[in-house]
Amino acid sequence: MRTIDSLADEIAATGFRCTGCGACCSEVAGGSNVVMVAPVEVRAVADAIGSTFAGVAEPYPESVETEDGTRYTFDWCLRRDGGRCLFLEGGRCSVYRARPWICRTYPFMLDGDRLIVSACSGLGAEISREKACLLAALLIGRQEAERVEEEGIRAVMASTAMPPGTRAVVDSEGVWPVYG
Ligand code: SF4
């Protein structure tokens, strides 16, 4: 597992400063801004703006279809409107304090111990040690949150028999029939 110090070193060597361009919140290529979220993240956004779960999230677009006609996807994604995140207002995030892990850590993510860097116009800019450490801590927190969510999904999958033809979202809290 990566330490905050070693990750911060790598982030600092890469360099990053958000330019506020909003490109990561808008669709610049097919599905580029799909923000996958766990139920706890959906509720955080919904609570912040007085909305509902369904008002904030929809089923993650990639689904799995089995031979018996069962179709399911894992987790949710933030709703978008015309390719833009529903919560991008005037070029700013209107749910900034409640924004999901992916938004907090973009353009970085961890794949195991490997730091993955996505395209971003803010890369290469000087970053303070304090901010690099904060991003590193967030990345480690995100990885742990994703591990817990995946573990929850596996437990739900192992304990739930889905009748043939089920169309649903599976998250760490259960199976939610949502598809028409
Ligand atoms: S929640 Fe905020 S930061 Fe995340 S994609 Fe939407 S507008 Fe951007």
GROMACS .gro file of C-alpha atoms and ligand atoms in nm:
model
  188
    1MET     CA    1   0.000   0.000   0.000
    2ARG     CA    2   0.126   0.349  -0.086
    3THR     CA    3   0.217   0.595   0.185
    4ILE     CA    4   0.102   0.956   0.176
    5ASP     CA    5   0.465   1.068   0.149
    6SER     CA    6   0.555   0.853  -0.151
    7LEU     CA    7   0.233   0.941  -0.330
    8ALA     CA    8   0.279   1.311  -0.256
    9ASP     CA    9   0.631   1.288  -0.404
   10GLU     CA   10   0.489   1.144  -0.724
   11ILE     CA   11   0.207   1.397  -0.743
   12ALA     CA   12   0.453   1.681  -0.686
   13ALA     CA   13   0.682   1.545  -0.958
   14THR     CA   14   0.383   1.529  -1.196
   15GLY     CA   15   0.258   1.872  -1.099
   16PHE     CA   16  -0.104   1.984  -1.089
   17ARG     CA   17  -0.316   2.289  -1.032
   18CYS     CA   18  -0.688   2.299  -1.115
   19THR     CA   19  -0.745   2.566  -1.379
   20GLY     CA   20  -1.122   2.563  -1.325
   21CYS     CA   21  -1.178   2.485  -1.693
   22GLY     CA   22  -1.466   2.248  -1.609
   23ALA     CA   23  -1.354   2.000  -1.877
   24CYS     CA   24  -1.358   1.710  -1.629
   25CYS     CA   25  -1.723   1.789  -1.553
   26SER     CA   26  -1.822   1.804  -1.921
   27GLU     CA   27  -1.821   1.532  -2.182
   28VAL     CA   28  -1.516   1.589  -2.401
   29ALA     CA   29  -1.515   1.230  -2.535
   30GLY     CA   30  -1.767   0.946  -2.509
   31GLY     CA   31  -1.852   0.908  -2.141
   32SER     CA   32  -1.541   1.098  -2.031
   33ASN     CA   33  -1.719   1.263  -1.739
   34VAL     CA   34  -1.921   0.971  -1.607
   35VAL     CA   35  -1.873   0.993  -1.230
   36MET     CA   36  -1.927   0.654  -1.070
   37VAL     CA   37  -2.068   0.685  -0.720
   38ALA     CA   38  -2.154   0.457  -0.432
   39PRO     CA   39  -2.488   0.504  -0.251
   40VAL     CA   40  -2.325   0.691   0.037
   41GLU     CA   41  -2.188   0.948  -0.208
   42VAL     CA   42  -2.526   0.986  -0.378
   43ARG     CA   43  -2.691   1.058  -0.043
   44ALA     CA   44  -2.422   1.312   0.047
   45VAL     CA   45  -2.498   1.512  -0.269
   46ALA     CA   46  -2.874   1.468  -0.231
   47ASP     CA   47  -2.862   1.588   0.132
   48ALA     CA   48  -2.648   1.886   0.037
   49ILE     CA   49  -2.901   2.017  -0.213
   50GLY     CA   50  -3.226   1.882  -0.069
   51SER     CA   51  -3.277   1.642  -0.357
   52THR     CA   52  -3.360   1.274  -0.378
   53PHE     CA   53  -3.141   0.975  -0.460
   54ALA     CA   54  -3.304   0.947  -0.803
   55GLY     CA   55  -3.264   1.320  -0.859
   56VAL     CA   56  -2.889   1.290  -0.818
   57ALA     CA   57  -2.795   0.954  -0.968
   58GLU     CA   58  -2.884   0.708  -1.239
   59PRO     CA   59  -2.761   0.354  -1.310
   60TYR     CA   60  -2.399   0.333  -1.423
   61PRO     CA   61  -2.423   0.302  -1.803
   62GLU     CA   62  -2.215  -0.013  -1.851
   63SER     CA   63  -2.418  -0.321  -1.768
   64VAL     CA   64  -2.365  -0.695  -1.770
   65GLU     CA   65  -2.616  -0.922  -1.944
   66THR     CA   66  -2.631  -1.291  -1.865
   67GLU     CA   67  -2.774  -1.577  -2.074
   68ASP     CA   68  -3.099  -1.587  -1.877
   69GLY     CA   69  -3.175  -1.227  -1.970
   70THR     CA   70  -3.065  -1.082  -1.637
   71ARG     CA   71  -2.906  -0.741  -1.681
   72TYR     CA   72  -2.737  -0.556  -1.404
   73THR     CA   73  -2.485  -0.284  -1.343
   74PHE     CA   74  -2.274  -0.200  -1.041
   75ASP     CA   75  -2.334   0.125  -0.864
   76TRP     CA   76  -2.454   0.458  -0.991
   77CYS     CA   77  -2.331   0.765  -1.170
   78LEU     CA   78  -2.413   1.131  -1.127
   79ARG     CA   79  -2.687   1.252  -1.356
   80ARG     CA   80  -2.580   1.452  -1.659
   81ASP     CA   81  -2.767   1.689  -1.884
   82GLY     CA   82  -2.653   1.722  -2.242
   83GLY     CA   83  -2.322   1.562  -2.149
   84ARG     CA   84  -2.253   1.804  -1.863
   85CYS     CA   85  -2.268   1.705  -1.500
   86LEU     CA   86  -2.602   1.822  -1.363
   87PHE     CA   87  -2.419   2.000  -1.082
   88LEU     CA   88  -2.192   2.213  -1.297
   89GLU     CA   89  -2.336   2.563  -1.273
   90GLY     CA   90  -2.170   2.866  -1.427
   91GLY     CA   91  -1.847   2.670  -1.468
   92ARG     CA   92  -1.843   2.581  -1.097
   93CYS     CA   93  -1.934   2.276  -0.895
   94SER     CA   94  -2.256   2.354  -0.710
   95VAL     CA   95  -2.205   2.060  -0.471
   96TYR     CA   96  -1.837   2.123  -0.408
   97ARG     CA   97  -1.837   2.036  -0.039
   98ALA     CA   98  -2.027   1.711  -0.103
   99ARG     CA   99  -1.861   1.618  -0.433
  100PRO     CA  100  -1.771   1.249  -0.476
  101TRP     CA  101  -1.427   1.092  -0.435
  102ILE     CA  102  -1.362   1.090  -0.810
  103CYS     CA  103  -1.416   1.466  -0.830
  104ARG     CA  104  -1.197   1.528  -0.526
  105THR     CA  105  -0.906   1.336  -0.669
  106TYR     CA  106  -0.923   1.404  -1.044
  107PRO     CA  107  -0.701   1.382  -1.251
  108PHE     CA  108  -0.543   1.114  -1.032
  109MET     CA  109  -0.647   0.767  -0.928
  110LEU     CA  110  -0.478   0.464  -0.779
  111ASP     CA  111  -0.471   0.128  -0.950
  112GLY     CA  112  -0.328  -0.086  -0.673
  113ASP     CA  113  -0.004   0.097  -0.591
  114ARG     CA  114   0.017   0.264  -0.931
  115LEU     CA  115  -0.073   0.629  -0.973
  116ILE     CA  116  -0.282   0.678  -1.287
  117VAL     CA  117  -0.295   1.028  -1.433
  118SER     CA  118  -0.578   1.132  -1.666
  119ALA     CA  119  -0.567   1.407  -1.924
  120CYS     CA  120  -0.601   1.752  -1.766
  121SER     CA  121  -0.492   2.102  -1.863
  122GLY     CA  122  -0.374   2.162  -1.505
  123LEU     CA  123  -0.102   1.895  -1.514
  124GLY     CA  124   0.259   2.009  -1.493
  125ALA     CA  125   0.187   2.310  -1.273
  126GLU     CA  126   0.375   2.353  -0.950
  127ILE     CA  127   0.192   2.214  -0.646
  128SER     CA  128   0.269   2.283  -0.282
  129ARG     CA  129   0.377   2.000  -0.056
  130GLU     CA  130   0.067   2.057   0.155
  131LYS     CA  131  -0.167   2.018  -0.141
  132ALA     CA  132   0.021   1.717  -0.275
  133CYS     CA  133  -0.011   1.550   0.067
  134LEU     CA  134  -0.382   1.634   0.081
  135LEU     CA  135  -0.439   1.482  -0.263
  136ALA     CA  136  -0.236   1.176  -0.165
  137ALA     CA  137  -0.446   1.129   0.150
  138LEU     CA  138  -0.765   1.167  -0.052
  139LEU     CA  139  -0.646   0.908  -0.305
  140ILE     CA  140  -0.576   0.661  -0.027
  141GLY     CA  141  -0.917   0.736   0.126
  142ARG     CA  142  -1.085   0.688  -0.210
  143GLN     CA  143  -0.911   0.355  -0.264
  144GLU     CA  144  -1.029   0.232   0.075
  145ALA     CA  145  -1.386   0.354   0.012
  146GLU     CA  146  -1.388   0.174  -0.324
  147ARG     CA  147  -1.256  -0.142  -0.160
  148VAL     CA  148  -1.535  -0.132   0.100
  149GLU     CA  149  -1.799  -0.070  -0.168
  150GLU     CA  150  -1.667  -0.357  -0.385
  151GLU     CA  151  -1.663  -0.588  -0.086
  152GLY     CA  152  -2.025  -0.490  -0.013
  153ILE     CA  153  -2.127  -0.558  -0.374
  154ARG     CA  154  -1.960  -0.900  -0.363
  155ALA     CA  155  -2.148  -0.982  -0.041
  156VAL     CA  156  -2.479  -0.875  -0.196
  157MET     CA  157  -2.409  -1.079  -0.512
  158ALA     CA  158  -2.321  -1.385  -0.303
  159SER     CA  159  -2.632  -1.364  -0.087
  160THR     CA  160  -2.894  -1.264  -0.344
  161ALA     CA  161  -3.051  -1.489  -0.605
  162MET     CA  162  -3.156  -1.274  -0.897
  163PRO     CA  163  -3.456  -1.422  -1.080
  164PRO     CA  164  -3.402  -1.465  -1.458
  165GLY     CA  165  -3.479  -1.145  -1.642
  166THR     CA  166  -3.397  -0.920  -1.346
  167ARG     CA  167  -3.290  -0.571  -1.451
  168ALA     CA  168  -3.121  -0.398  -1.164
  169VAL     CA  169  -2.844  -0.196  -1.009
  170VAL     CA  170  -2.637  -0.389  -0.758
  171ASP     CA  171  -2.464  -0.179  -0.495
  172SER     CA  172  -2.329  -0.251  -0.148
  173GLU     CA  173  -2.675  -0.199   0.002
  174GLY     CA  174  -2.877  -0.432  -0.218
  175VAL     CA  175  -3.032  -0.504  -0.556
  176TRP     CA  176  -3.244  -0.226  -0.702
  177PRO     CA  177  -3.468  -0.311  -0.996
  178VAL     CA  178  -3.450  -0.004  -1.213
  179TYR     CA  179  -3.439  -0.093  -1.579
  180GLY     CA  180  -3.750  -0.094  -1.796
  181SF4     S1  181  -2.001   1.685  -0.891
  181SF4    FE1  182  -1.900   1.883  -0.922
  181SF4     S2  183  -1.680   1.832  -0.955
  181SF4    FE2  184  -1.800   1.643  -0.985
  181SF4     S3  185  -1.839   1.628  -1.209
  181SF4    FE3  186  -2.016   1.734  -1.111
  181SF4     S4  187  -1.973   1.956  -1.124
  181SF4    FE4  188  -1.779   1.844  -1.159
   0.00000   0.00000   0.00000
